[in-house]
Structures are given as structure tokens and as C-alpha cells.
């Protein structure tokens, strides 16, 4: 109703933790039945803004200002009152469902728990409502009985359980904190459509926290941009993109559209493949402790392809399609059951025989989580030098220090960064260190397994520029594994699409995007968030917007 108060009204919000200012003068409104997108980079204060609304703050937090839910002031309410509001009036969907869910309880128990805590319904009634709610989010009882455990579900299915818990009592406000970051594009599209539907059907308000401008351009009615604990710009979605005002918003916009300058690979007649994979097969048996009789699963099924020197190849597909298993086989970490791998014309791996150490150094890897892939007790110089054990002739201490310093400088860090620990660096700097570790033994092929998917858009743009530069300078080939099709499109020469352990489509990246041949490829491309398409649906032509400079 015109003139009615917003569902959520935040005014002059300040937050300090341990005396350190975190949020300053934050303010925005979320009307009932609308979607508010909150965007910004890691550390900007997005999640703590949401936690302030939920009143789930760490000890030592000092919160001031005003947060009103349907006209009711939340700041200053006693904890028992907030416990009643959480779940009843405000529901929260977290980024990582496997962490948010209890692995010891069934999905039915976890959805019913919310209902029983906040109402006086019987256990049977709560389970009946849980069954209805799970069906509503796409987990019908005939296929997903209530006695399933979280580990028995896929990532997208677990996220649906998290959503079911949040909406079980139809709260007025939903807060979704990066709800699709770890999901593949088709699952992401399904989850985002589900959130849209819930807002419409329940008339709820949704605060969608994300770093993906394409997602908020498609989903949000209004967007707030956060930097260093402040909302620096807030406007209706169409106005925000058409008339971007703040320099920080302009930088985010530029980074999301950034295409790294790179030398494209041009195939030449008679080129000899750097890597050749012929009819590769990899089977495994899942742990049968709880599932009864063991069964064999074929994760990679008769896969063949080649990568040429200096060529960047993308590998895309949904979770569980076999991408990571294939990568482990190429790294010599998985024993083949069939087929063979040839590197620079020489046998690299075949069934029952892993590659020799001097060959393994020629293929290195950069993982998605740079912090998790390092030992936090060791200094960076030791971490970066780890692959040197693959060399036949081990370098002297002086030569090792020279190599570490040179490779750190090659990725844009100071040589003396090796004296520090990994926790002293930002996420983007850690990924640079991971790239340095991969390059120190001068490999010919680097496998990048979701290497930029967890990074903010501006950091992602910097890392992509770095990768493009290194590929040109060092003649390194890349196998780029990702679920982010916009990234793959900008950095690869050729694209392979994997489904159920097989390569279902392969071709030059531009051709695959422009004219997909396989229905699954077309489905992937249609599901991927696209900033241009999202804005065009709002009547905004992205090509007509003068791109801001990336600084």
C-alpha cells in the first residue's frame, strides 16, 4: 500500500567490534514483496549488515542506529524476543549448506525443528509441514523422503533444504547470503528462480547478498553497493546501471565486464599436441559402509582430447560430471582403468602405471581455495618451493631462494613476501602465491580448478590479466575448469563441455557460445547469469553504456 512503512527499514546503522568500526551510517529500505540486492567485495560489510538485522553478532559487538522490521525496532530487543523472531519473522539462507546443516540429523528433522521451536505443534504435524515445505522447494517426498541425510544429497539439493528451513514458517523477510556461489550454473538458475517464486507467493521481502552483478541485475528491484562498511550508492536496478555515480560502483561494473588482453592460440598445420588423452576411463567405488553393497561408478568414460602448446582450453559442466576426477588423472593422482595420456609425445600415464616424477613436474595445478591448499604453519618461501622436489637435480639453498624470489615477482608480489605467512595476505594475493607455486618448476600445462570462482570481481579481473600475461610470456598452456561461463569465455581458445563423464561438445570457444550443438550445452549457456541479457530485459542496452575504466 502506498505510504505504508517498508518491511525492513535500516537507518544510521553503526557497528563496532572490539572497538574497531565495521559499519558506518548504513541505511536502506526493503518494501514487502521486493528484492534488495546488496553487493560489494569481501570485507565490505555485507554479511555483517545481515547479521546485524538477525542480531547474530560476536561478543564485543556494539550496535547502534535503527533496524525496524514491519515498524518494530529490533535494536535493543532482549535475546529471547529475537529468538522468537528468527524463523518466525526473519529467515536466513547461508552460503554453504553442508556447513549450515547438521550432518547427524535427517532433512525432515531439521526442517521440523524450526517449526517445533517456534510453535506448539506436535512432532507429527511438524513433520507433515516439513514434507510440504520440502516439496515446495523442489524436493518431493516420493523422491526425497524425510529420513535422508545431508550427505546423501547434491549441493543444490542441500541448498534447497536450507531454503526450506528458512521458509518453513513463511517469515516476512528472507536474507540470502551468497546462496548460489558454490553451485553450478543450472543449479544456480533453479535456486534463484525458486527465491523469486517464494517472494511472489509469500509476499516476503528478500535481501540478496552477492558479489555477482549479473545475478542482482536479473533478480533485484533495488541495489545497494557497499564499500568499507558504507553503502556508497543505492538506487533502483535500472537507474544504478544506467547512471552509475560512485567511482567504486564504476570499478565493480568495469571489473564485471573485463576481458583480459591475451594472445589467442592460432592452430597451425602439423602442430604436435602438448597433451594427448586417448579413451581415458576412471572408475571408483563409493564408500559402502552405510550404503550396503559396493557399486562401481564410472566418473570418466572414454574421454579423448588434445591440448597444444600455448593453447588455453576450458572444461565446463555441472557438479559431479567428472571434471575434477579427470583433472586428478591428468595430474597423476588417479590411476587409470583404461586409455592413456601422452605428454610432449611421450607416454605419461596408462592403466596401472602412474607418471614418473620428472614428468609430473610438467603439469601443475592451482586450486579454488588458496588458503586451504597451503600449510599455514610454513612461511611463503617454503610453500612456493615445495614443487622443487620434483626436479632431478635439487637446487642449492641460494638457487632455491633466487627461484622463489623470481617467481613471486613474476606474479606481481615482492620477492621478500616469502618471509611472511599465508594468513598475512589477502585472497587475491594468496591466489598469486598459488600460481607462483605452480610455476616455479616451469611446467608446460597448468590446470586451474575453479581458480577464480571464489574471488571478488575486481580481484578476479587482476588474476585473469596475470594468467593471460604469463601464458604469453612463458608459453604455458592452461586447462581452465570452471562453472563460471563468463570467465571461460574471456580466457580460453577452445571449450569442452562434460556431462556424465563424457565430453559431449568441443570446439572454439566463440563458436560454442554462438552456436551450441548439443542440447546440454545450450541449457548450460541459457542458465548462466549474463549481465547484458539481464539489463536488456530491463530495457537497458549494455553496449550503449560507456564502460568505465578499470582502475
XYZ file of C-alpha atoms in Angstrom:
551
model
C 0.000 0.000 0.000
C 1.305 3.426 -0.907
C 2.590 5.263 2.136
C 2.892 2.135 4.296
C 6.242 1.627 6.103
C 8.825 -0.616 4.453
C 9.137 -4.201 5.617
C 12.726 -3.558 6.691
C 13.998 -0.045 7.378
C 17.659 0.412 8.295
C 18.768 3.883 9.405
C 22.100 5.299 10.587
C 23.405 1.817 11.422
C 26.819 1.672 13.090
C 28.668 -1.439 14.209
C 31.990 -1.741 16.031
C 33.616 -4.994 17.125
C 36.299 -4.820 19.768
C 36.422 -1.065 19.309
C 37.057 -1.325 15.528
C 34.428 0.381 13.329
C 32.876 -2.121 10.888
C 29.674 -0.465 9.642
C 29.146 3.272 9.393
C 25.921 5.135 8.654
C 24.288 2.237 6.777
C 20.739 2.837 5.621
C 18.271 1.255 3.161
C 14.669 0.062 2.829
C 13.194 -3.256 1.674
C 9.490 -2.990 0.784
C 7.264 -6.024 1.201
C 7.318 -8.293 -1.848
C 10.557 -6.818 -3.242
C 14.144 -7.976 -3.695
C 17.015 -5.825 -2.437
C 20.476 -6.688 -3.736
C 23.451 -5.904 -1.515
C 26.710 -6.078 -3.467
C 30.330 -5.374 -2.702
C 33.656 -7.102 -2.280
C 34.828 -9.317 0.575
C 35.228 -7.315 3.763
C 32.856 -4.559 2.660
C 30.370 -5.377 5.446
C 27.595 -7.160 3.527
C 27.337 -10.215 5.757
C 27.673 -8.232 8.981
C 24.820 -5.987 7.820
C 22.689 -9.116 7.504
C 23.896 -10.448 10.857
C 23.019 -7.100 12.431
C 19.445 -7.478 11.204
C 19.382 -11.015 12.626
C 21.126 -9.806 15.824
C 23.665 -12.616 15.455
C 26.830 -10.697 16.273
C 30.028 -11.781 18.045
C 30.857 -10.921 21.613
C 32.155 -7.393 21.981
C 29.959 -6.027 19.181
C 28.458 -2.574 19.727
C 25.431 -1.861 17.523
C 23.645 1.472 17.249
C 21.143 3.137 14.947
C 17.808 1.699 13.910
C 16.639 -1.569 12.313
C 12.871 -1.789 12.044
C 11.009 -4.886 10.865
C 7.430 -4.007 9.894
C 7.759 -0.933 12.086
C 9.141 -2.791 15.112
C 12.579 -1.741 16.380
C 14.965 -4.703 16.609
C 17.949 -2.994 18.229
C 17.608 -3.291 21.967
C 15.211 -6.246 21.965
C 16.109 -8.953 24.507
C 17.583 -12.188 23.159
C 14.519 -14.315 23.969
C 12.356 -11.979 21.864
C 14.863 -12.144 18.980
C 14.859 -15.948 19.242
C 11.103 -15.833 18.636
C 11.507 -13.504 15.641
C 14.231 -15.574 13.989
C 12.480 -18.229 11.951
C 9.032 -16.743 12.559
C 9.600 -13.280 11.097
C 13.121 -13.455 9.595
C 14.648 -16.450 7.821
C 18.263 -16.753 6.683
C 19.773 -18.841 3.889
C 23.509 -19.375 4.224
C 26.188 -19.742 1.551
C 27.460 -23.236 2.374
C 24.565 -25.616 3.109
C 26.767 -28.537 4.153
C 28.192 -26.370 6.936
C 24.797 -24.916 7.877
C 23.067 -28.313 8.100
C 23.581 -30.827 10.907
C 25.112 -33.989 9.374
C 23.722 -36.166 12.196
C 20.061 -35.252 11.644
C 17.780 -36.105 8.735
C 16.459 -33.364 6.489
C 12.965 -33.927 7.857
C 14.138 -33.480 11.434
C 15.985 -30.258 10.587
C 13.043 -28.599 8.843
C 10.640 -29.791 11.538
C 12.935 -28.458 14.266
C 12.280 -24.857 13.200
C 8.536 -25.478 13.340
C 8.590 -27.152 16.758
C 10.845 -24.496 18.327
C 8.555 -21.648 17.312
C 5.126 -23.298 17.602
C 3.334 -25.761 19.868
C 2.655 -28.228 17.039
C 3.136 -31.934 17.613
C 6.059 -33.828 16.134
C 3.746 -35.426 13.554
C 2.289 -32.067 12.472
C 5.773 -30.555 12.232
C 6.976 -33.428 10.041
C 3.887 -33.112 7.841
C 4.647 -29.396 7.368
C 8.295 -30.236 6.740
C 7.255 -32.644 3.982
C 5.048 -29.973 2.377
C 7.786 -27.353 2.630
C 10.442 -29.622 1.118
C 8.079 -30.422 -1.747
C 7.545 -26.704 -2.242
C 11.280 -26.135 -2.763
C 11.535 -28.978 -5.267
C 12.247 -31.981 -3.013
C 9.034 -34.080 -3.238
C 8.579 -36.855 -0.686
C 8.408 -39.692 -3.212
C 11.984 -38.930 -4.352
C 13.412 -37.285 -1.222
C 11.989 -38.946 1.886
C 12.320 -37.172 5.213
C 14.829 -39.714 6.502
C 17.524 -38.652 4.023
C 20.735 -37.196 5.481
C 22.501 -34.098 4.048
C 25.452 -36.128 2.741
C 23.053 -38.128 0.555
C 22.062 -35.004 -1.385
C 23.826 -32.899 -4.005
C 24.950 -29.330 -3.303
C 21.871 -27.845 -4.954
C 19.559 -30.209 -3.093
C 21.204 -29.323 0.221
C 20.691 -25.646 -0.566
C 17.005 -26.364 -1.135
C 16.847 -27.931 2.340
C 18.434 -24.757 3.742
C 15.779 -22.700 1.982
C 13.051 -24.986 3.330
C 14.293 -24.419 6.884
C 14.267 -20.645 6.297
C 10.719 -20.515 4.852
C 9.056 -23.238 6.959
C 7.040 -20.648 8.911
C 6.715 -18.207 5.987
C 8.716 -15.341 7.516
C 8.183 -11.773 6.334
C 11.875 -11.258 5.497
C 14.341 -13.653 3.853
C 18.083 -12.984 3.917
C 20.142 -14.972 1.390
C 23.905 -14.631 1.894
C 25.687 -15.710 -1.320
C 23.199 -18.610 -1.700
C 24.496 -19.810 -5.092
C 28.251 -19.041 -5.128
C 29.353 -22.690 -4.879
C 26.707 -24.058 -7.269
C 26.976 -24.854 -10.964
C 25.064 -22.645 -13.383
C 21.983 -24.822 -13.945
C 21.511 -25.406 -10.211
C 22.160 -21.718 -9.552
C 19.448 -20.738 -12.025
C 16.986 -23.111 -10.334
C 17.737 -21.762 -6.848
C 17.434 -18.124 -7.953
C 14.131 -18.837 -9.698
C 12.911 -20.578 -6.545
C 13.753 -17.494 -4.450
C 11.893 -15.272 -6.915
C 8.847 -17.542 -6.730
C 8.850 -17.544 -2.923
C 8.921 -13.750 -2.819
C 5.928 -13.569 -5.154
C 3.906 -16.321 -3.486
C 4.529 -15.300 0.128
C 4.790 -11.557 -0.377
C 8.063 -11.650 1.545
C 10.971 -9.264 1.208
C 14.343 -10.671 0.147
C 17.802 -9.298 0.931
C 20.115 -10.958 -1.604
C 23.812 -10.644 -0.750
C 26.168 -11.373 -3.629
C 29.269 -10.183 -5.464
C 27.788 -11.130 -8.861
C 26.367 -8.088 -10.659
C 24.723 -10.296 -13.294
C 22.678 -12.027 -10.578
C 21.422 -8.807 -8.955
C 20.751 -7.226 -12.364
C 18.373 -10.099 -13.056
C 16.898 -10.514 -9.563
C 16.847 -7.247 -7.637
C 14.360 -4.369 -7.718
C 16.850 -2.145 -5.940
C 20.604 -2.414 -5.294
C 22.879 -1.112 -2.558
C 26.636 -1.049 -3.151
C 28.885 -1.432 -0.105
C 32.490 -0.374 0.323
C 34.458 -0.354 3.583
C 31.357 -0.623 5.772
C 29.322 2.054 3.983
C 26.614 1.982 1.344
C 28.184 4.257 -1.254
C 25.359 4.045 -3.762
C 21.757 2.866 -3.638
C 19.211 3.065 -6.456
C 16.643 1.168 -8.481
C 18.410 -1.506 -10.522
C 17.860 0.077 -13.921
C 18.927 3.535 -12.721
C 22.012 2.156 -10.998
C 23.396 0.620 -14.168
C 22.308 3.431 -16.487
C 23.581 6.253 -14.279
C 26.355 4.832 -12.121
C 27.582 7.637 -9.861
C 30.174 6.409 -7.381
C 33.727 5.536 -8.523
C 33.644 2.263 -6.568
C 30.448 1.141 -8.320
C 32.037 2.080 -11.626
C 35.075 -0.060 -10.812
C 32.864 -3.037 -9.925
C 30.920 -2.548 -13.160
C 34.131 -2.359 -15.184
C 35.586 -5.446 -13.489
C 32.457 -7.493 -14.214
C 32.825 -6.662 -17.930
C 36.582 -7.019 -18.026
C 38.156 -9.049 -20.842
C 41.873 -9.742 -20.361
C 44.191 -8.871 -23.213
C 45.744 -12.084 -24.390
C 47.375 -13.647 -27.406
C 44.952 -16.134 -28.884
C 46.237 -19.518 -29.949
C 46.192 -19.954 -33.710
C 46.364 -23.616 -34.764
C 48.982 -24.454 -37.353
C 49.023 -27.459 -39.636
C 51.413 -30.074 -38.271
C 51.256 -28.840 -34.638
C 52.176 -31.575 -32.179
C 49.942 -31.770 -29.086
C 51.450 -30.903 -25.736
C 48.972 -33.224 -24.017
C 47.018 -36.018 -25.680
C 44.342 -38.021 -23.895
C 43.059 -41.184 -25.574
C 39.978 -43.106 -24.403
C 40.578 -42.323 -20.733
C 38.490 -44.305 -18.244
C 38.360 -43.786 -14.489
C 36.119 -45.838 -12.183
C 35.732 -45.684 -8.441
C 33.723 -47.312 -5.699
C 31.948 -45.056 -3.201
C 32.344 -45.828 0.491
C 29.868 -48.653 1.097
C 29.932 -48.554 4.926
C 26.408 -47.071 5.102
C 25.126 -47.802 1.606
C 25.358 -51.584 1.667
C 26.631 -53.372 -1.430
C 29.505 -51.612 -3.178
C 28.937 -50.473 -6.744
C 31.296 -49.184 -9.381
C 30.774 -45.652 -10.680
C 32.323 -44.588 -13.978
C 33.397 -40.986 -13.373
C 35.320 -40.542 -16.654
C 34.009 -42.523 -19.609
C 36.114 -42.904 -22.782
C 37.344 -39.286 -22.866
C 39.720 -38.149 -25.629
C 41.125 -34.683 -26.380
C 44.356 -32.791 -27.038
C 45.875 -29.530 -25.788
C 48.509 -27.773 -27.894
C 51.479 -25.651 -26.714
C 50.301 -22.145 -25.815
C 46.606 -23.087 -26.040
C 44.080 -22.307 -23.289
C 41.278 -24.870 -23.052
C 38.141 -24.580 -20.934
C 36.330 -27.512 -19.318
C 32.793 -26.867 -18.077
C 29.936 -28.961 -16.749
C 27.740 -29.458 -13.706
C 28.979 -30.735 -10.360
C 29.538 -34.477 -10.498
C 30.116 -34.622 -14.250
C 33.717 -35.834 -13.828
C 35.748 -32.633 -14.279
C 37.765 -32.927 -11.073
C 38.308 -36.677 -11.497
C 39.686 -36.003 -14.970
C 41.963 -33.289 -13.544
C 43.324 -35.673 -10.896
C 44.042 -38.263 -13.573
C 45.970 -35.699 -15.606
C 47.985 -34.787 -12.502
C 48.879 -38.421 -11.886
C 46.829 -38.512 -8.671
C 44.352 -41.090 -10.003
C 45.280 -44.451 -11.538
C 43.615 -45.054 -14.898
C 41.403 -48.066 -15.603
C 41.618 -47.539 -19.344
C 43.158 -45.365 -22.051
C 46.408 -43.454 -21.928
C 47.851 -39.963 -21.534
C 50.728 -38.724 -23.670
C 52.777 -35.635 -22.786
C 55.031 -33.999 -25.398
C 54.855 -37.166 -27.479
C 55.988 -39.472 -24.649
C 53.841 -41.852 -22.552
C 52.725 -40.060 -19.370
C 50.246 -42.454 -17.777
C 48.414 -45.643 -18.672
C 46.409 -48.230 -16.681
C 48.213 -49.304 -13.537
C 51.249 -47.070 -14.047
C 51.470 -43.501 -12.676
C 53.764 -40.935 -14.314
C 57.405 -40.514 -13.316
C 58.332 -37.594 -11.046
C 60.307 -35.751 -13.740
C 57.216 -35.803 -15.986
C 54.772 -34.841 -13.230
C 56.510 -31.504 -12.778
C 55.391 -30.539 -16.301
C 51.734 -30.454 -15.189
C 50.877 -28.305 -12.162
C 47.619 -27.171 -10.566
C 46.046 -24.106 -8.942
C 43.096 -24.876 -6.650
C 39.925 -22.935 -5.874
C 40.747 -22.206 -2.229
C 44.303 -20.869 -1.966
C 44.197 -20.698 1.829
C 43.051 -24.293 2.201
C 45.745 -25.568 -0.172
C 48.634 -24.165 1.914
C 50.088 -25.269 5.240
C 49.516 -22.220 7.478
C 52.474 -23.104 9.736
C 55.065 -22.563 6.994
C 56.326 -19.324 5.509
C 55.525 -18.484 1.903
C 59.071 -19.165 0.634
C 58.826 -22.775 1.818
C 55.291 -23.163 0.439
C 56.235 -21.868 -3.007
C 59.382 -24.025 -3.104
C 57.506 -27.295 -2.405
C 57.324 -28.486 -6.063
C 61.111 -28.254 -6.422
C 61.365 -31.790 -5.002
C 60.128 -32.981 -8.419
C 63.361 -31.824 -10.075
C 66.026 -34.436 -10.767
C 68.721 -32.007 -9.655
C 67.680 -30.261 -6.450
C 68.728 -26.588 -6.345
C 71.063 -25.254 -3.690
C 69.652 -23.063 -0.917
C 70.882 -19.948 -2.728
C 69.362 -21.065 -6.028
C 66.107 -22.013 -4.278
C 65.825 -18.529 -2.745
C 66.551 -16.972 -6.136
C 63.867 -19.067 -7.816
C 61.281 -18.255 -5.135
C 62.007 -14.518 -5.318
C 61.884 -14.513 -9.122
C 58.584 -16.376 -9.364
C 56.961 -14.187 -6.677
C 57.969 -11.109 -8.668
C 56.631 -12.749 -11.841
C 53.146 -12.911 -10.290
C 53.255 -9.310 -9.083
C 54.473 -9.716 -5.493
C 57.655 -8.525 -3.818
C 60.481 -11.049 -3.503
C 60.573 -10.575 0.278
C 56.920 -11.692 0.527
C 58.392 -15.154 1.055
C 59.300 -14.202 4.626
C 55.646 -13.872 5.650
C 52.919 -16.394 6.494
C 49.966 -17.112 4.213
C 47.406 -15.624 6.642
C 49.075 -12.217 6.218
C 47.876 -11.928 2.616
C 44.534 -11.090 1.008
C 42.580 -13.651 -1.020
C 43.862 -12.283 -4.314
C 47.461 -12.273 -3.079
C 47.097 -15.864 -1.872
C 45.941 -16.897 -5.320
C 49.002 -15.180 -6.810
C 51.149 -17.224 -4.421
C 49.341 -20.391 -5.526
C 50.106 -19.518 -9.142
C 53.747 -18.868 -8.206
C 53.968 -22.307 -6.590
C 52.627 -23.897 -9.770
C 55.089 -22.010 -11.998
C 58.308 -22.486 -10.015
C 59.160 -25.791 -11.740
C 58.477 -24.298 -15.197
C 55.534 -26.525 -16.160
C 54.134 -26.761 -19.662
C 50.497 -27.163 -18.556
C 48.713 -25.604 -15.571
C 45.316 -26.931 -14.504
C 43.213 -24.153 -12.970
C 40.433 -25.826 -10.971
C 37.864 -23.100 -10.216
C 40.853 -20.842 -9.573
C 38.921 -17.544 -9.646
C 35.370 -18.552 -8.681
C 35.779 -17.512 -5.025
C 37.349 -14.134 -5.818
C 35.712 -10.718 -5.937
C 35.164 -9.323 -9.415
C 37.983 -6.775 -9.295
C 40.470 -9.323 -7.905
C 39.239 -11.825 -10.498
C 39.972 -9.320 -13.267
C 43.531 -8.858 -11.952
C 44.165 -12.621 -11.751
C 42.808 -13.173 -15.266
C 45.115 -10.430 -16.568
C 48.014 -12.105 -14.764
C 47.178 -15.526 -16.228
C 46.890 -14.095 -19.736
C 50.234 -12.324 -19.360
C 52.005 -15.417 -18.011
C 50.598 -17.583 -20.784
C 52.015 -15.216 -23.399
C 55.401 -14.682 -21.709
C 56.075 -18.237 -20.587
C 54.235 -20.181 -23.337
C 52.259 -22.024 -20.684
C 49.069 -23.866 -21.655
C 46.023 -23.845 -19.363
C 43.208 -26.276 -18.723
C 40.646 -23.951 -17.153
C 37.993 -25.845 -15.157
C 35.129 -23.609 -14.089
C 31.386 -23.283 -13.685
C 31.632 -19.551 -14.457
C 30.994 -19.421 -18.190
C 31.671 -15.671 -18.413
C 35.239 -16.287 -17.197
C 35.803 -19.246 -19.511
C 34.617 -17.183 -22.436
C 37.243 -14.482 -21.869
C 40.307 -16.626 -21.161
C 40.102 -19.756 -23.362
C 40.674 -20.579 -27.023
C 38.709 -23.815 -27.050
C 35.894 -25.160 -24.890
C 34.971 -28.704 -23.857
C 31.599 -29.484 -22.280
C 31.409 -32.507 -19.982
C 28.349 -34.422 -18.861
C 28.090 -37.763 -17.055
C 31.775 -38.468 -17.551
C 31.834 -37.761 -21.299
C 32.834 -34.810 -23.477
C 29.557 -34.036 -25.249
C 30.737 -30.971 -27.192
C 34.073 -29.441 -28.131
C 35.083 -26.513 -30.330
C 36.471 -22.976 -30.480
C 35.106 -21.057 -27.501
C 33.427 -18.360 -29.583
C 31.729 -20.932 -31.812
C 30.390 -22.958 -28.870
C 28.930 -19.838 -27.252
C 27.490 -18.517 -30.510
C 26.046 -21.786 -31.794
C 25.973 -24.697 -29.313
C 25.392 -28.046 -30.990
C 24.454 -30.222 -28.007
C 21.183 -29.579 -26.096
C 23.053 -29.791 -22.775
C 25.475 -27.063 -23.867
C 22.542 -24.870 -24.866
C 20.986 -25.496 -21.437
C 24.220 -24.512 -19.668
C 24.557 -21.289 -21.655
C 20.910 -20.377 -21.105
C 21.261 -20.925 -17.349
C 24.408 -18.808 -16.886
C 23.861 -15.327 -15.381
C 24.609 -12.715 -18.034
C 24.779 -9.009 -17.240
C 23.958 -7.930 -20.784
C 20.878 -10.143 -21.052
C 19.638 -9.161 -17.586
C 19.885 -5.454 -18.386
C 18.378 -5.882 -21.850
C 15.324 -7.444 -20.192
C 15.021 -4.142 -18.279
C 15.312 -2.109 -21.464
C 18.989 -1.240 -20.970
C 21.459 -2.000 -23.767
C 24.788 -2.807 -22.141
C 26.657 -1.920 -25.348
C 25.240 1.602 -25.177
C 26.662 2.188 -21.704
C 30.106 3.721 -21.864
C 32.340 1.299 -19.940
C 34.129 2.944 -17.008
C 37.848 2.499 -16.696
C 39.169 -0.359 -14.576
C 41.496 1.168 -12.017
